[in-house]
Every structure is written in C-alpha cells, then in structure tokens.
C-alpha cells in the first residue's frame, strides 16, 4: 500500500491519519488539505444492511475477490454492534487476521457516536485518507439505519443493499427508503428458506418504478457470504455498474462534495459565531426564544446581520467580494 508515498509510509501512518481526521482536529483538517489533490482515484463501494445480515462476512469475501483482481482494498466498518465482530476494536483484530499478511488490505472500524461534524463527515474523511493512501477500492460498511448512514451509502460510487430472508427485510427496505438508494440488491443467506421470496418481492417493487431509457436498473443477486457463494458474481456486477455509470460518477462525486461543503460551512459558521459573540450572548438569545420573547428566525437573522457586518468591516470596501446573484448556489 502506497509505500513510496511520503505522507503514508505504512499502515500505522494511515491509522494515525484516520484518527486525526476522525477526531476533527486542526491537524486533521490540515492533513485533508494536503492529501485532497491526490484523492478521487479510489472506487467507493457502500454496503448497507441490518445488523447480522452478513455485511462483514460479505465484505471480507469480496475483499478476497478484489485482491485476486490485483487491486488494493480499504474497509471502513461503521458497525460496532455486530455480534460477529463483538465490538469495534476486537472486530478490527479478528478481521485483520484474515488479511493479516496482506498489506494491500486496510480495515478500520469507526465509532458511531461522538463525531463533531457527524458520522458522514468522519467516514468520508477516512475514505479520503484511504484513497490518498493508494487504495483502489474503498468499501464503507454501515448498518442501514439513520439518515447519516443512508447518506454515506447513497453518495458512494455504488450502493449495495443487503437483505436476508426470514426477517421481513424486503418490506422493511421498502419502508426505510432503502429501495431508492440501491444500485445492487444482495439477498444474503441464500442458503436459508425464503431467499427467492425476497428476490421476488424486490423485483415486484422495482417493476413498479419507471426507469429512464438506458438508466441502470438495480440488479438483485443472491449470495451465501459465509460459504463464499455468489461473491464473485457480486464483484462482476459492481464492475458492470461501474462501466455503466462512468458518466454519472462525476455527478455523484459532486453530490458528495456538495453535501460536505454545505455541512462544513454551516458548522464552521456556527463555530465562528460561538467564538466571536460575547460570552453568554447566544445562550441569552436562546433563553429569550425559550421564553417566547423572541422567535427563532428573528434571533438567527439578528446574529447573521451582526456577523456579516463584521465581515464587511474586515473586508474594507469589499464591494467586489460580494456574491453576485448569478454566482449564488441554488437554494435547496
Ligand atoms: N447461514 C448463513 N449465515 C451467514 C451468511 N453470511 C453471514 N452469515 C452469518 O451471519 C452472522 C452475522 O454476520 P456478520 O457478517 O457479522 O453480519 P453484519 O452484522 O451484517 O456485519 C454471522 O454469524 C455470519 O457467519 C450466509 O450467507 N448464510
Ligand atoms: Mg459487521
């Protein structure tokens, strides 16, 4: 893995870098700034499914398949609840065991809580590190709950959604809005009773959707991850999707960055406000809003005006710095 790369001389350097960006330190931000120009090469695979659906097992098998194709693999597992891995740290060790002698594989578990800028931010920064470290494929494994996690998988280059028989998963997926984000459905544990029913119900649901001519129609595959059955077909299918979606990959990458830039802007602006407002002023505003003394919109507008006033002062005349209406991003 990127042994000639001075930023990441070894796996330990990669691990340290991920810790830096995970904790959202100033050093982490500086690191991202340094490595960003060399990112964008890795192919991002999002894998989601309920706890116990076999994500980790499947990802491990898929990794073997990808290594066989001569590519390097970075794995980010956002799933410390798995009974199989028994917690993040142990999970890393257990899983690294299978690929221990292979420096073309890097596995990292992410805590699901405690990220200042949110889980999606921490995960995509970790993915950038693995990308810059020269990983050809970066797999992000998440439990498909919560908007954060759905977002992570939705904006990957390819989204793989795992379903399993016997859990009403087919119905759940449709409810949770996961149908819309899947590029490839995988019915894992196909050795179990009812796999074909899941396939049929997903197919039935897809048949109700309309697809533009030439648009990708999500495929449905069956796997037995624990036996390695169907995993090669999944890798082939990911390749087929990659071919098919070459033009749209740029758009997805842009969507990923769009979310990141806006999120970061909102967060940094709030940090700025908290740093420059006199101590207690924001809390005072919140108190007034709580007392119904002031409505939240007026409160925020007031703060905005105060901040923009400061910016204009700092920028002197600042006329040419102002955003022209045509330069403004579309309102969302
Ligand atoms: N019967 C069967 N069990 C499987 C299959 N794939 C994974 N498992 C088992 O399901 C359990 C949960 O797997 P794991 O990969 O930890 O699921 P995760 O929580 O989604 O990451 C483990 O005991 C696996 O051995 C499969 O295809 N068939
Ligand atoms: Mg797991």
Short mmCIF file of C-alpha atoms and ligand atoms in Angstrom, two decimals:
data_model
loop_
_atom_site.label_atom_id
_atom_site.label_comp_id
_atom_site.label_asym_id
_atom_site.label_seq_id
_atom_site.Cartn_x
_atom_site.Cartn_y
_atom_site.Cartn_z
CA UNK A 1 0.00 0.00 0.00
CA UNK A 2 1.48 3.29 -1.14
CA UNK A 3 4.92 2.50 0.26
CA UNK A 4 6.53 5.16 -1.91
CA UNK A 5 4.14 7.75 -0.57
CA UNK A 6 5.85 10.05 1.93
CA UNK A 7 2.56 11.01 3.59
CA UNK A 8 1.68 7.42 4.36
CA UNK A 9 4.83 5.35 4.68
CA UNK A 10 2.99 2.44 6.29
CA UNK A 11 -0.29 1.15 7.66
CA UNK A 12 0.40 2.76 11.02
CA UNK A 13 0.65 6.16 9.38
CA UNK A 14 -2.70 5.54 7.70
CA UNK A 15 -4.25 4.53 11.01
CA UNK A 16 -2.87 7.66 12.68
CA UNK A 17 -4.16 9.83 9.86
CA UNK A 18 -7.65 8.36 10.19
CA UNK A 19 -7.58 9.04 13.94
CA UNK A 20 -6.61 12.63 13.24
CA UNK A 21 -9.47 13.26 10.84
CA UNK A 22 -11.89 11.23 12.94
CA UNK A 23 -11.31 13.47 15.96
CA UNK A 24 -11.71 16.53 13.78
CA UNK A 25 -8.54 18.22 14.96
CA UNK A 26 -6.94 21.18 13.23
CA UNK A 27 -4.18 18.77 12.23
CA UNK A 28 -6.82 16.58 10.64
CA UNK A 29 -8.08 19.47 8.53
CA UNK A 30 -4.52 20.34 7.51
CA UNK A 31 -3.94 16.72 6.54
CA UNK A 32 -7.04 16.65 4.36
CA UNK A 33 -5.91 19.87 2.69
CA UNK A 34 -2.56 18.25 1.91
CA UNK A 35 -3.88 14.96 0.58
CA UNK A 36 -7.01 16.18 -1.17
CA UNK A 37 -5.35 16.76 -4.56
CA UNK A 38 -4.42 13.09 -4.72
CA UNK A 39 -7.84 11.75 -3.93
CA UNK A 40 -10.64 10.84 -6.31
CA UNK A 41 -8.99 7.70 -7.64
CA UNK A 42 -10.47 5.10 -5.31
CA UNK A 43 -13.77 3.48 -6.21
CA UNK A 44 -16.15 3.88 -3.28
CA UNK A 45 -18.41 0.93 -2.53
CA UNK A 46 -21.17 1.45 0.06
CA UNK A 47 -22.57 -1.66 1.68
CA UNK A 48 -25.55 -1.43 3.99
CA UNK A 49 -27.92 -3.83 5.69
CA UNK A 50 -29.41 -4.67 9.05
CA UNK A 51 -27.18 -5.86 11.89
CA UNK A 52 -26.41 -9.53 11.40
CA UNK A 53 -27.33 -9.56 7.71
CA UNK A 54 -23.78 -10.62 6.88
CA UNK A 55 -22.16 -7.35 5.79
CA UNK A 56 -18.81 -8.01 7.44
CA UNK A 57 -18.72 -11.58 6.18
CA UNK A 58 -19.61 -10.46 2.66
CA UNK A 59 -17.14 -7.57 2.67
CA UNK A 60 -14.35 -9.90 3.78
CA UNK A 61 -15.14 -12.32 0.97
CA UNK A 62 -15.48 -9.52 -1.50
CA UNK A 63 -12.09 -8.26 -0.40
CA UNK A 64 -10.55 -11.61 -1.29
CA UNK A 65 -12.18 -11.33 -4.71
CA UNK A 66 -10.90 -7.80 -5.25
CA UNK A 67 -7.39 -8.73 -4.14
CA UNK A 68 -7.49 -11.57 -6.64
CA UNK A 69 -8.14 -8.95 -9.30
CA UNK A 70 -4.89 -7.31 -8.19
CA UNK A 71 -6.47 -4.29 -6.52
CA UNK A 72 -5.92 -2.92 -3.02
CA UNK A 73 -8.81 -2.54 -0.60
CA UNK A 74 -9.59 -0.18 2.27
CA UNK A 75 -12.52 -1.05 4.52
CA UNK A 76 -14.32 1.32 6.85
CA UNK A 77 -16.76 -0.50 9.08
CA UNK A 78 -19.32 1.70 10.78
CA UNK A 79 -20.88 -1.07 12.76
CA UNK A 80 -19.63 -1.75 16.25
CA UNK A 81 -22.80 -3.64 17.16
CA UNK A 82 -22.17 -6.72 15.11
CA UNK A 83 -22.38 -9.93 17.13
CA UNK A 84 -19.76 -11.35 14.78
CA UNK A 85 -17.17 -8.67 15.38
CA UNK A 86 -18.06 -8.21 19.04
CA UNK A 87 -17.13 -4.54 19.13
CA UNK A 88 -15.05 -2.28 17.00
CA UNK A 89 -11.55 -2.89 18.32
CA UNK A 90 -11.80 -6.63 18.61
CA UNK A 91 -13.52 -6.63 15.25
CA UNK A 92 -10.54 -4.99 13.61
CA UNK A 93 -8.24 -7.63 15.04
CA UNK A 94 -10.43 -10.54 14.14
CA UNK A 95 -10.94 -9.25 10.64
CA UNK A 96 -7.37 -8.18 10.09
CA UNK A 97 -6.49 -11.75 10.99
CA UNK A 98 -7.93 -12.98 7.73
CA UNK A 99 -5.85 -10.47 5.77
CA UNK A 100 -3.01 -10.13 8.27
CA UNK A 101 -0.22 -10.98 5.88
CA UNK A 102 -1.67 -8.77 3.18
CA UNK A 103 -0.57 -5.14 3.17
CA UNK A 104 -2.94 -4.49 0.28
CA UNK A 105 -5.83 -4.51 2.74
CA UNK A 106 -6.55 -1.95 5.43
CA UNK A 107 -9.51 -2.32 7.81
CA UNK A 108 -10.75 0.34 10.15
CA UNK A 109 -13.80 0.45 12.41
CA UNK A 110 -15.40 3.79 13.13
CA UNK A 111 -17.23 4.65 16.30
CA UNK A 112 -20.81 5.60 15.52
CA UNK A 113 -21.00 8.35 18.12
CA UNK A 114 -19.07 11.37 19.20
CA UNK A 115 -18.14 12.86 15.85
CA UNK A 116 -18.38 16.62 15.98
CA UNK A 117 -19.19 17.08 12.35
CA UNK A 118 -21.27 13.94 12.15
CA UNK A 119 -20.68 10.39 11.17
CA UNK A 120 -20.91 11.07 7.44
CA UNK A 121 -18.13 13.63 7.69
CA UNK A 122 -15.84 11.38 9.71
CA UNK A 123 -16.45 8.49 7.34
CA UNK A 124 -15.86 10.42 4.17
CA UNK A 125 -12.66 11.94 5.56
CA UNK A 126 -11.45 8.45 6.50
CA UNK A 127 -12.29 7.37 2.95
CA UNK A 128 -10.20 10.26 1.62
CA UNK A 129 -7.24 9.05 3.67
CA UNK A 130 -7.55 5.54 2.26
CA UNK A 131 -7.98 6.98 -1.22
CA UNK A 132 -4.82 9.08 -0.89
CA UNK A 133 -3.00 6.09 0.58
CA UNK A 134 -3.50 4.42 -2.79
CA UNK A 135 -6.36 2.05 -2.08
CA UNK A 136 -8.04 1.16 -5.37
CA UNK A 137 -11.33 0.26 -3.77
CA UNK A 138 -12.72 1.67 -0.53
CA UNK A 139 -15.62 -0.22 1.00
CA UNK A 140 -17.80 1.51 3.55
CA UNK A 141 -19.91 -0.86 5.59
CA UNK A 142 -22.79 0.61 7.59
CA UNK A 143 -25.92 -0.52 9.37
CA UNK A 144 -28.73 0.88 7.31
CA UNK A 145 -30.31 2.97 10.00
CA UNK A 146 -30.38 6.71 10.38
CA UNK A 147 -30.11 9.39 7.76
CA UNK A 148 -26.37 9.75 8.29
CA UNK A 149 -25.70 6.20 7.29
CA UNK A 150 -28.10 6.21 4.40
CA UNK A 151 -26.34 9.34 3.14
CA UNK A 152 -22.96 7.67 3.35
CA UNK A 153 -24.09 4.80 1.20
CA UNK A 154 -26.21 6.87 -1.14
CA UNK A 155 -23.31 9.02 -2.22
CA UNK A 156 -20.84 6.16 -2.68
CA UNK A 157 -19.90 5.33 -6.27
CA UNK A 158 -22.00 2.19 -5.97
CA UNK A 159 -24.56 1.31 -3.30
CA UNK A 160 -25.03 -2.31 -2.32
CA UNK A 161 -28.01 -3.12 -0.09
CA UNK A 162 -28.11 -6.42 1.78
CA UNK A 163 -31.35 -8.17 2.58
CA UNK A 164 -31.83 -11.52 4.26
CA UNK A 165 -34.69 -14.00 4.20
CA UNK A 166 -36.99 -14.55 7.13
CA UNK A 167 -36.89 -11.10 8.67
CA UNK A 168 -39.48 -9.20 6.69
CA UNK A 169 -36.44 -7.34 5.39
CA UNK A 170 -37.93 -6.92 1.96
CA UNK A 171 -40.81 -4.96 3.42
CA UNK A 172 -38.51 -3.05 5.76
CA UNK A 173 -36.26 -1.93 2.95
CA UNK A 174 -39.21 -0.56 1.07
CA UNK A 175 -40.36 1.28 4.16
CA UNK A 176 -36.99 2.70 5.07
CA UNK A 177 -36.48 4.27 1.67
CA UNK A 178 -33.58 1.98 1.01
CA UNK A 179 -35.13 0.80 -2.25
CA UNK A 180 -34.29 4.16 -3.77
CA UNK A 181 -30.60 4.14 -2.95
CA UNK A 182 -29.66 0.63 -4.03
CA UNK A 183 -27.74 0.07 -7.24
CA UNK A 184 -27.37 -3.59 -6.42
CA UNK A 185 -29.54 -5.65 -4.09
CA UNK A 186 -27.92 -8.64 -2.47
CA UNK A 187 -30.09 -11.27 -0.85
CA UNK A 188 -27.56 -12.84 1.50
CA UNK A 189 -28.01 -16.06 3.46
CA UNK A 190 -29.48 -17.53 0.31
CA UNK A 191 -28.87 -20.92 1.89
CA UNK A 192 -31.87 -20.14 4.04
CA UNK A 193 -35.50 -20.73 3.36
CA UNK A 194 -37.29 -17.81 1.70
CA UNK A 195 -34.47 -16.21 -0.28
CA UNK A 196 -36.40 -16.45 -3.53
CA UNK A 197 -39.38 -14.77 -1.94
CA UNK A 198 -37.20 -11.79 -1.02
CA UNK A 199 -35.86 -11.66 -4.57
CA UNK A 200 -39.38 -11.73 -5.94
CA UNK A 201 -40.68 -9.03 -3.66
CA UNK A 202 -37.81 -6.70 -4.50
CA UNK A 203 -38.29 -7.44 -8.19
CA UNK A 204 -42.00 -6.74 -7.86
CA UNK A 205 -41.25 -3.43 -6.22
CA UNK A 206 -38.74 -2.48 -8.90
CA UNK A 207 -41.25 -3.31 -11.60
CA UNK A 208 -43.50 -0.59 -10.21
CA UNK A 209 -40.79 2.01 -10.70
CA UNK A 210 -40.13 3.65 -14.01
CA UNK A 211 -36.61 3.91 -15.33
CA UNK A 212 -35.46 6.31 -17.99
CA UNK A 213 -34.27 4.65 -21.21
CA UNK A 214 -30.73 3.44 -20.70
CA UNK A 215 -30.85 4.06 -16.96
CA UNK A 216 -29.40 1.46 -14.64
CA UNK A 217 -31.98 -0.93 -13.33
CA UNK A 218 -30.91 -2.19 -9.90
CA UNK A 219 -29.93 -5.83 -10.05
CA UNK A 220 -30.78 -8.49 -7.49
CA UNK A 221 -28.18 -11.11 -6.63
CA UNK A 222 -28.18 -13.99 -4.19
CA UNK A 223 -25.16 -14.74 -2.02
CA UNK A 224 -24.09 -17.10 0.72
CA UNK A 225 -21.38 -14.94 2.18
CA UNK A 226 -20.29 -17.44 4.81
CA UNK A 227 -19.74 -20.05 2.07
CA UNK A 228 -18.38 -17.57 -0.42
CA UNK A 229 -21.14 -18.42 -2.88
CA UNK A 230 -22.10 -15.67 -5.34
CA UNK A 231 -19.44 -13.23 -4.18
CA UNK A 232 -17.54 -13.38 -7.47
CA UNK A 233 -20.79 -12.58 -9.26
CA UNK A 234 -21.23 -9.56 -6.98
CA UNK A 235 -17.79 -8.26 -7.88
CA UNK A 236 -18.58 -8.76 -11.56
CA UNK A 237 -21.84 -6.88 -11.11
CA UNK A 238 -20.07 -4.00 -9.37
CA UNK A 239 -17.78 -3.85 -12.41
CA UNK A 240 -20.78 -3.81 -14.72
CA UNK A 241 -22.32 -0.96 -12.75
CA UNK A 242 -19.04 0.92 -12.80
CA UNK A 243 -18.90 0.65 -16.58
CA UNK A 244 -22.49 1.67 -16.94
CA UNK A 245 -22.29 4.66 -14.62
CA UNK A 246 -18.98 6.17 -15.72
CA UNK A 247 -20.68 9.38 -16.82
CA UNK A 248 -22.74 9.67 -13.68
CA UNK A 249 -19.85 9.05 -11.34
CA UNK A 250 -18.79 12.66 -11.62
CA UNK A 251 -22.29 13.76 -10.67
CA UNK A 252 -22.26 11.51 -7.62
CA UNK A 253 -18.87 12.73 -6.56
CA UNK A 254 -20.17 16.23 -6.90
CA UNK A 255 -23.22 15.41 -4.80
CA UNK A 256 -20.86 14.06 -2.17
CA UNK A 257 -18.84 17.27 -2.15
CA UNK A 258 -21.93 19.43 -2.29
CA UNK A 259 -23.16 17.92 0.96
CA UNK A 260 -19.70 18.19 2.51
CA UNK A 261 -19.10 21.82 1.63
CA UNK A 262 -22.51 22.96 2.83
CA UNK A 263 -22.30 20.92 6.01
CA UNK A 264 -18.84 22.23 6.77
CA UNK A 265 -19.87 25.78 6.03
CA UNK A 266 -22.82 25.57 8.41
CA UNK A 267 -20.68 24.00 11.10
CA UNK A 268 -17.76 26.40 10.72
CA UNK A 269 -20.07 29.38 10.63
CA UNK A 270 -21.66 28.28 13.89
CA UNK A 271 -18.22 27.75 15.42
CA UNK A 272 -17.26 31.23 14.28
CA UNK A 273 -20.40 32.71 15.79
CA UNK A 274 -19.75 30.95 19.09
CA UNK A 275 -16.15 32.15 19.08
CA UNK A 276 -16.78 35.82 18.33
CA UNK A 277 -20.06 36.54 20.12
CA UNK A 278 -19.55 37.85 23.64
CA UNK A 279 -19.78 35.06 26.19
CA UNK A 280 -23.35 34.19 27.06
CA UNK A 281 -24.90 36.15 24.22
CA UNK A 282 -26.01 33.12 22.24
CA UNK A 283 -27.34 31.48 25.40
CA UNK A 284 -29.16 34.72 26.18
CA UNK A 285 -30.80 34.60 22.76
CA UNK A 286 -31.82 31.00 23.30
CA UNK A 287 -33.32 31.97 26.67
CA UNK A 288 -35.36 34.70 25.02
CA UNK A 289 -36.58 32.31 22.35
CA UNK A 290 -37.48 29.79 25.05
CA UNK A 291 -39.43 32.49 26.91
CA UNK A 292 -41.28 33.34 23.69
CA UNK A 293 -39.73 36.77 23.95
CA UNK A 294 -38.20 36.39 20.53
CA UNK A 295 -38.88 33.99 17.69
CA UNK A 296 -36.03 31.76 16.44
CA UNK A 297 -35.99 33.27 12.93
CA UNK A 298 -35.58 36.82 14.15
CA UNK A 299 -32.93 35.65 16.60
CA UNK A 300 -30.88 33.97 13.88
CA UNK A 301 -31.36 36.84 11.43
CA UNK A 302 -30.00 39.19 14.07
CA UNK A 303 -26.90 37.07 14.57
CA UNK A 304 -26.42 36.78 10.80
CA UNK A 305 -26.56 40.55 10.35
CA UNK A 306 -24.08 41.02 13.16
CA UNK A 307 -21.65 38.52 11.61
CA UNK A 308 -21.96 39.87 8.09
CA UNK A 309 -21.45 43.40 9.42
CA UNK A 310 -18.18 42.26 10.95
CA UNK A 311 -17.11 40.59 7.73
CA UNK A 312 -17.79 43.71 5.70
CA UNK A 313 -15.77 45.81 8.10
CA UNK A 314 -12.91 43.35 7.93
CA UNK A 315 -13.04 43.38 4.13
CA UNK A 316 -12.79 47.19 3.76
CA UNK A 317 -14.95 48.47 0.91
CA UNK A 318 -15.45 44.85 -0.04
CA UNK A 319 -17.74 45.66 -2.96
CA UNK A 320 -16.18 43.24 -5.38
CA UNK A 321 -16.15 40.50 -2.76
CA UNK A 322 -19.87 40.30 -2.62
CA UNK A 323 -21.53 37.38 -4.25
CA UNK A 324 -23.41 38.40 -7.34
CA UNK A 325 -26.86 36.89 -7.59
CA UNK A 326 -25.81 34.76 -10.54
CA UNK A 327 -22.95 33.26 -8.52
CA UNK A 328 -25.17 32.09 -5.75
CA UNK A 329 -25.67 28.38 -5.36
CA UNK A 330 -29.21 27.23 -5.99
CA UNK A 331 -31.45 27.45 -2.97
CA UNK A 332 -32.24 23.99 -1.63
N1 LIG B 1 -26.47 -19.03 7.04
C1 LIG B 1 -25.72 -18.00 6.70
N2 LIG B 1 -25.13 -17.27 7.64
C2 LIG B 1 -24.39 -16.21 7.26
C3 LIG B 1 -24.20 -15.87 5.89
N3 LIG B 1 -23.43 -14.77 5.84
C4 LIG B 1 -23.13 -14.44 7.11
N4 LIG B 1 -23.69 -15.30 7.98
C5 LIG B 1 -23.62 -15.29 9.44
O1 LIG B 1 -24.41 -14.23 9.96
C6 LIG B 1 -23.85 -13.72 11.15
C7 LIG B 1 -23.68 -12.21 11.06
O2 LIG B 1 -22.71 -11.90 10.08
P1 LIG B 1 -21.93 -10.52 10.06
O3 LIG B 1 -21.06 -10.56 8.85
O4 LIG B 1 -21.29 -10.24 11.35
O5 LIG B 1 -23.14 -9.51 9.85
P2 LIG B 1 -23.15 -7.91 9.93
O6 LIG B 1 -23.64 -7.55 11.29
O7 LIG B 1 -24.12 -7.50 8.88
O8 LIG B 1 -21.77 -7.43 9.65
C8 LIG B 1 -22.53 -14.44 11.35
O9 LIG B 1 -22.72 -15.48 12.26
C9 LIG B 1 -22.23 -15.00 9.96
O10 LIG B 1 -21.45 -16.15 9.99
C10 LIG B 1 -24.83 -16.69 4.91
O11 LIG B 1 -24.73 -16.46 3.70
N5 LIG B 1 -25.58 -17.73 5.37
MG1 LIG B 2 -20.47 -6.20 10.75
#
